[in-house]
Tab-separated table of C-alpha atoms in Angstrom:
chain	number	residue	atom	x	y	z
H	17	UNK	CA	7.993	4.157	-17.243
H	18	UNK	CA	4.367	3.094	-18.226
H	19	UNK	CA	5.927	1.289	-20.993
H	20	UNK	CA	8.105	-0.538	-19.113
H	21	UNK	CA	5.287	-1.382	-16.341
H	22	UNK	CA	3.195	-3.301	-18.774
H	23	UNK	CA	5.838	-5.038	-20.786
H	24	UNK	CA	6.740	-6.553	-16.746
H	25	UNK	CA	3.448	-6.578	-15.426
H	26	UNK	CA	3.599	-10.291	-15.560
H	27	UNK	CA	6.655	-10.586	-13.245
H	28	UNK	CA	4.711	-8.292	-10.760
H	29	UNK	CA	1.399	-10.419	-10.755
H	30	UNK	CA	3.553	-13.631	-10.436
H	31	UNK	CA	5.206	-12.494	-7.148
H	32	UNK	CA	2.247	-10.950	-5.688
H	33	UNK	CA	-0.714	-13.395	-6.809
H	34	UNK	CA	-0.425	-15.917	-4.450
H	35	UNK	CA	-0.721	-14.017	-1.633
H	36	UNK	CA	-1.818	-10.707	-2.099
H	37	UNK	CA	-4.047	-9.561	-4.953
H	38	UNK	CA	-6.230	-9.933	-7.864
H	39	UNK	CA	-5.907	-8.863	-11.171
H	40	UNK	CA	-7.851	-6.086	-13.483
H	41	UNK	CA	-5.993	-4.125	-16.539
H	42	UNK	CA	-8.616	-1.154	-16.853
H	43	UNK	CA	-7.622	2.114	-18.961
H	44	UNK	CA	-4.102	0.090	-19.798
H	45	UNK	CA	-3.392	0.864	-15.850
H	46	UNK	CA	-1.348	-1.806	-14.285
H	47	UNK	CA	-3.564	-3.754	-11.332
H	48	UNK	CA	-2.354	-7.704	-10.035
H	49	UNK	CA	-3.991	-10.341	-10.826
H	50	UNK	CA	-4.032	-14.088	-9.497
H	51	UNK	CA	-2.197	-16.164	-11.563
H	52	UNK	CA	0.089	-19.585	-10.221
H	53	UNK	CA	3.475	-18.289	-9.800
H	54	UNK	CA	5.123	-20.127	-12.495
H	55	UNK	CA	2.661	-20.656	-15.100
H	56	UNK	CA	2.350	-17.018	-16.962
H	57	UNK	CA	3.780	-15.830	-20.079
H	58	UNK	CA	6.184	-13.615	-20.441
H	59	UNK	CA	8.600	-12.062	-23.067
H	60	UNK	CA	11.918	-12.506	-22.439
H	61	UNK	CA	12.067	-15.442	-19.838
H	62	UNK	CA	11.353	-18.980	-20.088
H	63	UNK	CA	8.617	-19.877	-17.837
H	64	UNK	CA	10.204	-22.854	-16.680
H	65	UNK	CA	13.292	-20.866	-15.377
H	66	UNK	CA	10.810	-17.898	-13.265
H	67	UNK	CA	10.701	-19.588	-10.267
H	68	UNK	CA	14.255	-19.365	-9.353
H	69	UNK	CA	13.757	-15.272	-10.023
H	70	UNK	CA	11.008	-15.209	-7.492
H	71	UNK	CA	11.638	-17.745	-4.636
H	72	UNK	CA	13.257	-14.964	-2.282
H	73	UNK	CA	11.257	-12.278	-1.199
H	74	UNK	CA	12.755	-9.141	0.935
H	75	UNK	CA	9.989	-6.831	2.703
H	76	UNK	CA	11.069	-3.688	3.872
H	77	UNK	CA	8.452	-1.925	6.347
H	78	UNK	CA	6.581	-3.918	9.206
H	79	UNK	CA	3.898	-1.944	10.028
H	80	UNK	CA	0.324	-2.143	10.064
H	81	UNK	CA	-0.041	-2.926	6.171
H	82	UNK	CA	3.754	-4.458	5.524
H	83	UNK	CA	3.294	-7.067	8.194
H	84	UNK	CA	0.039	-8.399	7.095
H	85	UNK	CA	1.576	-8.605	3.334
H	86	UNK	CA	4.797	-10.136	4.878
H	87	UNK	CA	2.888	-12.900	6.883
H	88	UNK	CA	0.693	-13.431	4.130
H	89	UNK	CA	4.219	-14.087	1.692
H	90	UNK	CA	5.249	-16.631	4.424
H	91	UNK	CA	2.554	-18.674	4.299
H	92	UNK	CA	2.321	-18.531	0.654
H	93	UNK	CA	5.783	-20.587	0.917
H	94	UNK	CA	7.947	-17.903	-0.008
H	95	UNK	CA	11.733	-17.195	1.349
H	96	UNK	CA	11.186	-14.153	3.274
H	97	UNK	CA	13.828	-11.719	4.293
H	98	UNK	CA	12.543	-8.486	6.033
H	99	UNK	CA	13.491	-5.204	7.684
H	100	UNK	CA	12.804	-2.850	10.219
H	101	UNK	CA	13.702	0.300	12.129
H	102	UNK	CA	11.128	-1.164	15.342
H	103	UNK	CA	13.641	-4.085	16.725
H	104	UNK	CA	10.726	-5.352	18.491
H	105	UNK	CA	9.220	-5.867	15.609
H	106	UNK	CA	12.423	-7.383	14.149
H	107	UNK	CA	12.532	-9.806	17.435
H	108	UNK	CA	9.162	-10.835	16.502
H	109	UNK	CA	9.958	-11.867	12.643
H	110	UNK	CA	13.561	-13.561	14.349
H	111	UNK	CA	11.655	-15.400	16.785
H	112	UNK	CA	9.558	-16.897	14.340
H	113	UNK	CA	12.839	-17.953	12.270
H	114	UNK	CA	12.558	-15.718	9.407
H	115	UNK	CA	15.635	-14.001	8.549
H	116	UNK	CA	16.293	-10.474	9.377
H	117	UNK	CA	18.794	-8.165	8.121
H	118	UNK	CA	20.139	-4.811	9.793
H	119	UNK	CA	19.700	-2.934	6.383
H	120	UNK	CA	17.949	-2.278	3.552
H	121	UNK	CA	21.036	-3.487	1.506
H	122	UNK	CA	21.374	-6.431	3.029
H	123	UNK	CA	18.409	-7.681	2.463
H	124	UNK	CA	18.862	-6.706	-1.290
H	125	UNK	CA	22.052	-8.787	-1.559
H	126	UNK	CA	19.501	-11.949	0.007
H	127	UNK	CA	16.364	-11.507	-2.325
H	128	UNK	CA	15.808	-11.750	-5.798
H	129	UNK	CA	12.524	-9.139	-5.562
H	130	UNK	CA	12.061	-6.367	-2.740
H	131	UNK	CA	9.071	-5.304	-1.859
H	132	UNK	CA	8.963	-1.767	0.593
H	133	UNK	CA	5.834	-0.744	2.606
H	134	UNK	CA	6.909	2.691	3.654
H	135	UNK	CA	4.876	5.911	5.780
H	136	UNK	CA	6.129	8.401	3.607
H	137	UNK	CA	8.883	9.546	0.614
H	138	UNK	CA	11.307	10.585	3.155
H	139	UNK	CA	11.384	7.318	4.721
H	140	UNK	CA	11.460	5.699	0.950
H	141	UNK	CA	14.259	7.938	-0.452
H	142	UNK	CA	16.715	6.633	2.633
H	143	UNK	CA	15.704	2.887	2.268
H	144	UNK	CA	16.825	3.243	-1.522
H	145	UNK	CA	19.139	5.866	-1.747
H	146	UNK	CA	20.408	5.914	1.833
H	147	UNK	CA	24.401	5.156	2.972
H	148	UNK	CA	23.030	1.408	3.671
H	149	UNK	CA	19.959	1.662	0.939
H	150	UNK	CA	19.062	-0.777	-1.585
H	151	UNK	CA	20.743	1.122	-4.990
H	152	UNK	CA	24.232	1.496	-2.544
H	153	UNK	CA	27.169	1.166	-5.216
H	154	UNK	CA	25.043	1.546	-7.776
H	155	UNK	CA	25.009	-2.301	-8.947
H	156	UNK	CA	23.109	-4.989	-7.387
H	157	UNK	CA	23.721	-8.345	-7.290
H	158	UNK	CA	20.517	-10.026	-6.742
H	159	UNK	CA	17.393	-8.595	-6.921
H	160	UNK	CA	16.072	-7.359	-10.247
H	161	UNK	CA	12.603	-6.172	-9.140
H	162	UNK	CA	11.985	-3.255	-6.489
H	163	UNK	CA	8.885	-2.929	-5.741
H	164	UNK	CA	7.083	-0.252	-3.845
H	165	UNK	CA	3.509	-0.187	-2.152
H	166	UNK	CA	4.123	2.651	-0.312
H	167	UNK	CA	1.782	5.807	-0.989
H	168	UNK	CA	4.425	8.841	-1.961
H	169	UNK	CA	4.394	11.904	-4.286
H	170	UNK	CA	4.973	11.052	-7.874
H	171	UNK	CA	7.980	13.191	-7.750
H	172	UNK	CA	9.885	10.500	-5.620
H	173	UNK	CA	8.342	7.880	-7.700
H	174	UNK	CA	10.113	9.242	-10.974
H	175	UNK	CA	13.188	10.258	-9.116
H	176	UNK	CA	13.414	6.083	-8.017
H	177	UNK	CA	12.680	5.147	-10.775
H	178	UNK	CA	15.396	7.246	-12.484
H	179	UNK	CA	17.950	6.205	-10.226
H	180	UNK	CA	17.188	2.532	-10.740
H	181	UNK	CA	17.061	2.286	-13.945
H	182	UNK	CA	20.870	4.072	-13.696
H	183	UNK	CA	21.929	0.616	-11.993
H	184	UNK	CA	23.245	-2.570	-13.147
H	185	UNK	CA	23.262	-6.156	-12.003
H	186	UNK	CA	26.346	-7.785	-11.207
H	187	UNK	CA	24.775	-11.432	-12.120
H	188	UNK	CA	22.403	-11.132	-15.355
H	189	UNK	CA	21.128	-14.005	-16.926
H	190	UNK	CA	18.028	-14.842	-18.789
H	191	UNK	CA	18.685	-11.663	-20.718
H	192	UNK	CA	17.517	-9.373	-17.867
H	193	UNK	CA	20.504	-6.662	-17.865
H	194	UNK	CA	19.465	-3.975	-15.531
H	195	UNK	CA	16.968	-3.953	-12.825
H	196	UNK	CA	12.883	-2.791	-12.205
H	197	UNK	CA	11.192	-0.624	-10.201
H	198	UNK	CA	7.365	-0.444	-10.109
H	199	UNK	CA	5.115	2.078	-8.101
H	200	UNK	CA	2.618	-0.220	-6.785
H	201	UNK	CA	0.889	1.292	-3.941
H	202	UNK	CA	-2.108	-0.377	-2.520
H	203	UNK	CA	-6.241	-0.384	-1.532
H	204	UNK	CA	-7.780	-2.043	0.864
H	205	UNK	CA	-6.296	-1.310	4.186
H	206	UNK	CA	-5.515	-3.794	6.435
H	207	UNK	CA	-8.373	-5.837	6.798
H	208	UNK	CA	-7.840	-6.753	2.763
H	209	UNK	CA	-3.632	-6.694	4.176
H	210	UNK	CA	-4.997	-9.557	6.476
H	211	UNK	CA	-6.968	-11.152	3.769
H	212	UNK	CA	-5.013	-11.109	0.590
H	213	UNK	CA	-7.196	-9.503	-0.921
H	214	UNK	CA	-5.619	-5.938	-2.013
H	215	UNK	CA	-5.316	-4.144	-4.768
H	216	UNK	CA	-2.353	-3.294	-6.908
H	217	UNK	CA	-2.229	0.253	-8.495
H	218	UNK	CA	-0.258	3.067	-9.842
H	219	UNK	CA	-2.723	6.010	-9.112
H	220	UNK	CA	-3.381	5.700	-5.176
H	221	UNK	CA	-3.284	9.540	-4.255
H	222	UNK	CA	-6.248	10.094	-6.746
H	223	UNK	CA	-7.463	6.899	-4.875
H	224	UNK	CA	-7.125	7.802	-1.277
H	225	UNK	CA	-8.469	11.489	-2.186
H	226	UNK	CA	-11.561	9.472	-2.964
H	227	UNK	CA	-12.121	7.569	0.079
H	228	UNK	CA	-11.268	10.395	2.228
H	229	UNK	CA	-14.019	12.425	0.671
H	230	UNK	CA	-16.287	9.555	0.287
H	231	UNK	CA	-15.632	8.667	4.408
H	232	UNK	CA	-16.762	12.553	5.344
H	233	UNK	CA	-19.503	12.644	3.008
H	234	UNK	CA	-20.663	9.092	4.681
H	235	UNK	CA	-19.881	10.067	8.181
H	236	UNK	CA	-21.684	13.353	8.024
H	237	UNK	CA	-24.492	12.257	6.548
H	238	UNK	CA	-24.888	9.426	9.273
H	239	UNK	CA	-23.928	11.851	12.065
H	240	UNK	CA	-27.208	13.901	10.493
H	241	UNK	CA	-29.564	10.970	10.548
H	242	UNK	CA	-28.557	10.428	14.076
H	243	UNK	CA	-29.816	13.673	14.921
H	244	UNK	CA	-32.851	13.343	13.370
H	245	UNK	CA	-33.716	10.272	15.130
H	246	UNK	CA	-32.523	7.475	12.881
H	247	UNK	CA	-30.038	4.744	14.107
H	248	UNK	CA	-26.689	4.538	11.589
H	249	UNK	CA	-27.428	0.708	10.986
H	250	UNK	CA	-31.041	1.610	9.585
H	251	UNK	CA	-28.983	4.410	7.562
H	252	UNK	CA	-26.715	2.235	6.526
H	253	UNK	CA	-28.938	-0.385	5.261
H	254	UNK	CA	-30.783	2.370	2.744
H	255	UNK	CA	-27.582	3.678	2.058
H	256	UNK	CA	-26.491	-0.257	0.883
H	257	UNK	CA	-29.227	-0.944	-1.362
H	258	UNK	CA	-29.557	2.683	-3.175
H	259	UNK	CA	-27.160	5.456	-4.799
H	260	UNK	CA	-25.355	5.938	-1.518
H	261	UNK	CA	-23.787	2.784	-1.642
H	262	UNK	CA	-19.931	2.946	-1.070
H	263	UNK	CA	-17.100	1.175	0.677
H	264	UNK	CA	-17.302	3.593	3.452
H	265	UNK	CA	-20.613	2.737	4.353
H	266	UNK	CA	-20.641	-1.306	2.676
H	267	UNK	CA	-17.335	-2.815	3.901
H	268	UNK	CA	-15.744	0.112	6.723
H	269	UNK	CA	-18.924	1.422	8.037
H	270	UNK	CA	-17.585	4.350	10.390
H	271	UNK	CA	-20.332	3.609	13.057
H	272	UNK	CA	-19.145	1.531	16.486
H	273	UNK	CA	-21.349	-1.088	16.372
H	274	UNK	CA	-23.075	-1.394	13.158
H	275	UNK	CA	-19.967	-3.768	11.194
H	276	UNK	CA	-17.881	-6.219	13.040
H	277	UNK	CA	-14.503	-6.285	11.842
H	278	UNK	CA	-13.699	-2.831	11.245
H	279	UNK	CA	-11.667	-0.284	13.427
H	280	UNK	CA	-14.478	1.503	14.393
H	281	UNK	CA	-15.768	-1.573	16.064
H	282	UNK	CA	-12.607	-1.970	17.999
H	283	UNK	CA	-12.120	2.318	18.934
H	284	UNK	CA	-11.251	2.845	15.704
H	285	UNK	CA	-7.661	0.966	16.646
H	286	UNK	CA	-5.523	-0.909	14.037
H	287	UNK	CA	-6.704	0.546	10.744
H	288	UNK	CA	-5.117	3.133	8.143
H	289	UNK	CA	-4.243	5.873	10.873
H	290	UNK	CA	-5.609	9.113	10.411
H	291	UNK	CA	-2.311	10.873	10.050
H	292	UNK	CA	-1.084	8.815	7.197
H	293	UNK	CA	-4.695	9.896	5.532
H	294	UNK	CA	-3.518	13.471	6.052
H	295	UNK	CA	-0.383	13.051	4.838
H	296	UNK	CA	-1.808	11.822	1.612
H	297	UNK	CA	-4.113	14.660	1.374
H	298	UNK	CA	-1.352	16.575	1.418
H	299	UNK	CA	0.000	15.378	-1.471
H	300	UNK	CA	-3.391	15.390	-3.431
H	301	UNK	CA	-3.226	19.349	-2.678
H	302	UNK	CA	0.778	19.871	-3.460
H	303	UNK	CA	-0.548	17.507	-6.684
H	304	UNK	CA	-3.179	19.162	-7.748
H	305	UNK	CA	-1.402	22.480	-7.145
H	306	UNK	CA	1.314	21.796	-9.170
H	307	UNK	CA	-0.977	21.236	-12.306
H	308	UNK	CA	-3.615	24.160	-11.993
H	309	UNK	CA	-6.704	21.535	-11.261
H	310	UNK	CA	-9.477	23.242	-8.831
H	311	UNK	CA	-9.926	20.727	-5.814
H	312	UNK	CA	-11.711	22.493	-3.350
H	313	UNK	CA	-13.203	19.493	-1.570
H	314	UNK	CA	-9.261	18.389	-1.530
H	315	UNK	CA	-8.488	21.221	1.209
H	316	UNK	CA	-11.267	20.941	2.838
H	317	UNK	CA	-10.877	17.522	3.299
H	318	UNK	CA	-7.067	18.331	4.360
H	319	UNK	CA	-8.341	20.891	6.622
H	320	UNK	CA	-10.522	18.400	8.688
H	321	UNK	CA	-7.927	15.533	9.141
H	322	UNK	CA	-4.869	17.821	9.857
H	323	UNK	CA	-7.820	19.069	12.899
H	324	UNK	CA	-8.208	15.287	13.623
H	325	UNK	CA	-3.972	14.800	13.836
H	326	UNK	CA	-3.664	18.195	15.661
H	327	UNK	CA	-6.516	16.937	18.400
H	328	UNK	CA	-4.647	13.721	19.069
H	329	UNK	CA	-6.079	11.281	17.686
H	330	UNK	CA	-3.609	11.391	14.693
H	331	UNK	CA	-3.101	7.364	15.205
H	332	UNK	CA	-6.274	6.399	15.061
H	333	UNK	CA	-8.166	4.621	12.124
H	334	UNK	CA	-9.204	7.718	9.542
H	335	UNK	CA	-12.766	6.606	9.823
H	336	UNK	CA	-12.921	8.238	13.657
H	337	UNK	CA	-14.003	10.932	11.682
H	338	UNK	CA	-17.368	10.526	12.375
H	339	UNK	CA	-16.724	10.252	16.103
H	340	UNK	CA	-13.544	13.370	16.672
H	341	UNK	CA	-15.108	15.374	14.120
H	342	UNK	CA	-18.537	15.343	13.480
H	343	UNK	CA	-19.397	13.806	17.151
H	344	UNK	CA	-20.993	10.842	16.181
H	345	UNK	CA	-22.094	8.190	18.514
H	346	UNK	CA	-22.110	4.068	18.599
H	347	UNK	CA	-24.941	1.856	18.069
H	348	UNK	CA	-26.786	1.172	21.176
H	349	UNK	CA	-26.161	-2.196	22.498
């Protein structure tokens, strides 16, 4: 599977360059890059003929993230057909006059690449491998890439992967026989959704254990400072020009008040919701379970945002943290 990942890694940075990424290649890991859509190399297509493989776009998964990517497609110029179990959302997308298809296979049988943006493997396995998913019959006709950004267990990923790579297409040409799937999860949450500006990657649970950890070490420590008499925006300034320096603190400060443009200065609303954080901490324990590694700040970390969900607040932005949890307070005005 890695194999095959970077000998197509240029098809994937085509599609996605314009309007969602950039591009690094670091420890021969796939990232995106920014490239013009029909100007790359590649090995077994002429570059001349890669347009007409990537003009029509399907997007599977509207939510907070898949919308922003969607949007972001359409005004990059693309052919756009998308799906979604909300029909208000679906009305939306209609009512803007981009097509919209009742399944996941039919907007297969319109797009030449699907992209899915997914909460979880259950809700991947059905869009694929459902009665109406993407691999139904077994061949498909048009598209030859299937991409997913969702954030699932690597299991699922393999399984896919597996049962793509068992398909055919009806209509080869340019020597490409069988279809591609590539587990391209994303960073950057939706602000970088919004801004084109995420990142392509195939290691996102190691990633997301990160900035889960990195958000409670940065929320407690501001939490402390505001007990000892120190405002979070003073904090945060020390913390931005010495070893503390992190995203969580830099560019999603957890602090109402201190950074405009984050959830937390709009109650926490509209961000990477604190249940979907959990859910990916769960899958950094089963993970890390599975192969014997010792990851105690892993549970812990689990412990405190399955408290967070359980509380009600399990749709908020995961950086309420600092608020639910450690009882932080806003900037004063």
């Amino acid at each position: 599977m890695a194999m095959r990942m970077r000998t197509y890694g240029h098809r994937l940075r085509a599609l996605l360059s314009n309007s969602l990424s950039k591009v690094e290649h670091q420890s021969q890991q796939l990232l995106v890059s920014s490239s013009p859509f029909h100007s790359f190399p590649t090995r077994s297509f002429a570059s001349s003929n890669l347009s007409s493989h990537f003009e029509s776009v399907g997007f599977i998964g509207l939510g907070n993230m898949g919308s922003r990517m969607a949007n972001n497609l359409l005004k990059a110029g693309y052919k756009v057909t998308v799906h979604d179990v909300n029909c208000n959302v679906m009305k939306i997308y209609s009512d803007m006059g981009v097509s919209t298809k009742q399944t996941p296979f039919e907007v297969a049988e319109a797009s030449e690449v699907v992209i899915t943006m997914l909460p979880s493997s259950s809700h991947v396995l059905e869009v694929y491998n459902g009665p109406n998913g993407l691999l139904h019959g077994g061949s498909l006709r048009t598209p030859r890439l299937l991409i997913d950004s969702s954030t699932i267990d690597p299991q699922t990923s393999r399984k896919l992967s597996v049962s793509v790579s068992n398909c055919t297409l009806k209509d080869t040409k340019d020597n490409w026989e069988s279809p591609l799937m590539l587990d391209a999860p994303v960073s950057g949450g939706v602000v970088a959704a919004e801004a084109g500006t995420l990142t392509f990657m195939a290691a996102k649970i190691c990633n997301n254990l990160a900035v889960a950890v990195s958000m409670l070490g940065v929320s407690e420590a501001l939490a402390l400072g505001q007990s000892l008499g120190i405002t979070a925006s003073t904090l945060t300034k020390i913390f931005n020009c010495s070893s503390a320096r992190c995203w969580s603190s830099d560019s999603y400060n957890p602090v109402p008040g201190v950074m405009p443009g984050v959830p937390s200065s709009r109650n926490y609303s509209g961000g990477f919701a604190s249940k979907l954080m959990a859910k990916d901490l769960n899958l950094a324990a089963a993970s890390a379970e599975e192969v014997g590694v010792k990851s105690p700040l892993t549970f812990l970390a689990q412990n405190i945002y399955a408290e967070i969900c359980e509380n009600g607040h399990e749709s908020e932005d995961f950086s309420c943290v600092f608020h639910h949890y450690y009882s932080g307070k806003g900037e004063p005005n």
